Amino acid sequence: MSRDFQLPGRSPVIASNGMAATSHPLATLAAIDMLREGGTAADAAVAAVATLCVVEPAMTGIGGDCYTLVSKPGHDVWGYNGSGRSGAKASYEALRAQGLTEIGTSIHAVTVPGAIEAWEQILKAHGRFGLDRALRPAIQYAENGFPVAARVARDWRYYVGKLKANPAATKHYLVNGEPPQEGDVMRFPALAQTLKTIAAKGAKGFYEGEIGAEMAATVAARGSFLTEEDFANHRGNAVTPISTNYRGLDLVEIPPNGQGLTALVMLNILENFDLKSLDPYGPERFHLVLEAARLGFAVRDTHIADELHMRTPVAALLDKAWGKKLASLIDMNKRAKLPPHPAPGSNTVYLTVVDKDRTAVSFINSLYSGFGTGICTEKSGILLTNRGACFTLAPDHPNTFGPDKRPLHTIIPALAMRNGRCDMSFGVMGAHYQPMGHVQIILNMLDYGMDVQQAIDCPRFFFEGEKTVVENGTSRATIDGLKARGHDVAMADSPWGGGQTIKIDWDRGTLTGGSDPRKDGCALGY
């Protein structure tokens, strides 16, 4: 699809040697600088994500979790699950006895942050440099200051009440009790010192010693099951990715406890329909994908959990015949009544880097909700994740809260492979929306011939409970067509997430990148 240059928009970025796409220009530049200094895509990705933990603090932080996929020519795709667990003494029965019916905003939403250990392992496996070098840009911005970008300022304002509720968060992340404005220069001296400790001592300096003890004490004072030993014992793990083939393209995802399986189930449903015959912006396409999503998310909410606790094998959930059976449940003229999924509401950063050797890194890092729990450590300035809110307190469910357990996780990086080579590294932020975002990108490019930027820019749609929620830019005819099929349509208060994509052209030796206008970021190459 050719672009109309008389209309607002941006062109894809095309380069040959290396490319990075992130949600903030300073992070993209940090990645490019690392590549030009001789670093690998992994070095550049860690430099970028650490920078984002400083310059986009509502969206991510070192107190959160991380997943990555790495495609290196001639090797199998490598995955890493850097999500944290509940405490070894965590008790479902104890919470039910307290009268809790969901984790919600309780202190039990805090799980051990897995990001820093994952960064270290990613660098050991695929980098040339260590954390000391990768953290330099983040330390510089935390110590010397960075100007607050437009979308970052908007998010900061939105969550100011959460920060004001915690004295340490107020101290470290507000200015005289107020959020910074666009263009204000912010500094995080405590976070800078914490990053320096990690740079000097590695991940051990984060999970053990004064920093680990302070995180444990901060949550213990509020009744958490987490202990110093839970932080010190944390380890992520390399994983074998899962995938499905959609019209010749293999979509690769991290296995559960991530929700990437949901995107694969959706594609197994949608391959049974002639998407190309449908208007990409029309009500038929929107309706069909929404119905596939409702089925996919019903599968997710029934089955996905820490893989050690799942009762149905992943292979069975990815069975093509079952996907066809699910497809038969869709009525192209009427919205089905299916179980609603949890209401979306998290904040995350996704980035991707491809280097001159064509190693592609798909990387995602998250605190879950904006500024996580809003609970911050007094001395080290670490905002803590609330990922444990994704546990259920329903009895006899594979994702029920329990000891030393990972919750269902919404963050999912993706790779698209063709004939054993990486065709595209991409991801879409936005909590529960992310599998839907992955599917929409694949459909936009494969079925509708959009370029990487057009595929990202395209109006997004999803559902919140019984509501079908569409972005600005969705036509009136499409909205009316959805209503005619039984959808209760509402306009989105905020855009659905954000996304980054890098596509590899192996024949021409080029990289083409796109970055989401819903964020402040950009793609850059050299």
Short mmCIF file of C-alpha atoms in Angstrom, two decimals, residues 53 60-65 111-116 206 215 366-367 382-386:
data_model
loop_
_atom_site.label_atom_id
_atom_site.label_comp_id
_atom_site.label_asym_id
_atom_site.label_seq_id
_atom_site.Cartn_x
_atom_site.Cartn_y
_atom_site.Cartn_z
CA CYS A 53 13.64 2.63 32.85
CA THR A 60 8.85 0.41 32.92
CA GLY A 61 11.50 0.13 35.62
CA ILE A 62 14.22 -2.00 37.12
CA GLY A 63 11.68 -3.27 39.66
CA GLY A 64 9.79 -5.05 36.88
CA ASP A 65 10.05 -8.07 34.60
CA THR A 111 6.47 -10.30 42.84
CA VAL A 112 10.25 -10.55 42.75
CA PRO A 113 11.46 -8.31 39.89
CA GLY A 114 13.05 -10.43 37.19
CA ALA A 115 14.40 -7.79 34.79
CA ILE A 116 17.93 -7.19 36.08
CA PHE A 206 20.55 -5.83 43.01
CA MET A 215 13.15 -4.24 48.69
CA SER A 366 7.31 -3.93 32.30
CA LEU A 367 6.15 -2.81 35.74
CA ILE A 382 13.05 1.43 42.95
CA LEU A 383 9.40 1.26 41.95
CA LEU A 384 8.06 -2.26 42.48
CA THR A 385 5.98 -4.28 40.02
CA ASN A 386 2.37 -5.28 40.64
#
